């Protein structure tokens, strides 16, 4: 599953968690966090993997903060720098 460019981080997290909730047996929170941040590309992935989020909702907030930091230029957007593969 990938994030649609038109949806917000929160919308994507909601959609992703709805799909994850269908897994049987249910995933542990730790598994959900790991799988969720692996769906992101740079620079989100690098920052999310370094986070110490204990809960899925915390990871969503961190991803939103990364997006805000990219928007104000605090984190370089690899697409703009042509560093994104």
Coordinates of C-alpha atoms in Angstrom, one line a residue:
X1 CA 0.0 0.0 0.0
X2 CA 1.3 3.5 -0.9
X3 CA 0.3 7.0 0.1
X4 CA -1.7 8.8 -2.6
X5 CA -0.2 12.2 -3.2
X6 CA -3.6 13.8 -2.8
X7 CA -4.3 12.4 0.6
X8 CA -3.0 13.7 3.9
X9 CA -0.8 11.7 6.2
X10 CA -3.8 11.3 8.6
X11 CA -6.1 10.0 5.8
X12 CA -3.4 7.6 4.6
X13 CA -2.8 6.3 8.2
X14 CA -6.6 5.8 8.6
X15 CA -6.8 3.9 5.3
X16 CA -3.7 1.9 6.2
X17 CA -4.9 1.0 9.7
X18 CA -8.3 -0.1 8.3
X19 CA -6.5 -2.6 6.0
X20 CA -4.2 -3.7 8.8
X21 CA -7.2 -4.3 11.1
X22 CA -8.3 -7.0 8.7
X23 CA -5.2 -9.1 9.3
X24 CA -5.9 -12.3 11.2
X25 CA -4.4 -12.8 13.8
X26 CA -4.3 -9.1 14.7
X27 CA -0.9 -7.4 14.4
X28 CA 0.9 -6.2 17.5
X29 CA 1.3 -2.4 17.7
X30 CA 5.0 -2.8 17.2
X31 CA 4.4 -4.7 13.9
X32 CA 2.0 -2.1 12.7
X33 CA 4.5 0.7 13.3
X34 CA 7.3 -1.2 11.5
X35 CA 5.1 -2.0 8.5
X36 CA 3.6 1.4 8.3
X37 CA 6.9 3.4 8.2
X38 CA 8.2 1.0 5.6
X39 CA 5.5 2.2 3.2
X40 CA 7.1 5.7 3.2
X41 CA 9.9 6.9 0.9
X42 CA 12.7 9.4 1.7
X43 CA 12.9 11.6 3.7
X44 CA 10.0 10.3 5.6
X45 CA 11.4 6.8 6.0
X46 CA 14.7 8.0 7.4
X47 CA 13.1 10.1 10.1
X48 CA 10.3 7.6 10.9
X49 CA 12.7 4.7 11.3
X50 CA 14.8 6.8 13.7
X51 CA 11.7 7.6 15.8
X52 CA 11.0 5.9 19.0
X53 CA 7.2 5.9 18.5
X54 CA 5.5 3.4 20.8
X55 CA 2.1 3.8 19.3
X56 CA 0.7 4.0 15.8
X57 CA -0.9 7.4 16.4
X58 CA 2.4 8.8 17.5
X59 CA 4.0 7.7 14.3
X60 CA 1.2 9.5 12.4
X61 CA 1.9 12.7 14.2
X62 CA 5.7 12.4 13.5
X63 CA 5.0 11.9 9.8
X64 CA 2.8 15.0 9.8
X65 CA 5.6 17.0 11.4
X66 CA 8.1 15.7 8.8
X67 CA 5.6 16.9 6.1
X68 CA 5.4 20.3 7.8
X69 CA 9.2 20.5 8.0
X70 CA 9.5 19.8 4.3
X71 CA 6.9 22.4 3.6
X72 CA 8.9 25.1 5.4
X73 CA 12.2 24.0 4.1
X74 CA 13.7 22.6 7.3
X75 CA 14.0 19.2 5.7
X76 CA 15.1 18.9 2.0
X77 CA 12.6 17.4 -0.3
X78 CA 14.5 14.7 -2.3
X79 CA 12.2 15.2 -5.3
X80 CA 13.2 18.8 -5.6
X81 CA 16.9 17.9 -5.2
X82 CA 16.7 15.1 -7.7
X83 CA 18.1 12.7 -5.0
X84 CA 14.9 10.6 -5.1
X85 CA 15.2 7.4 -7.0

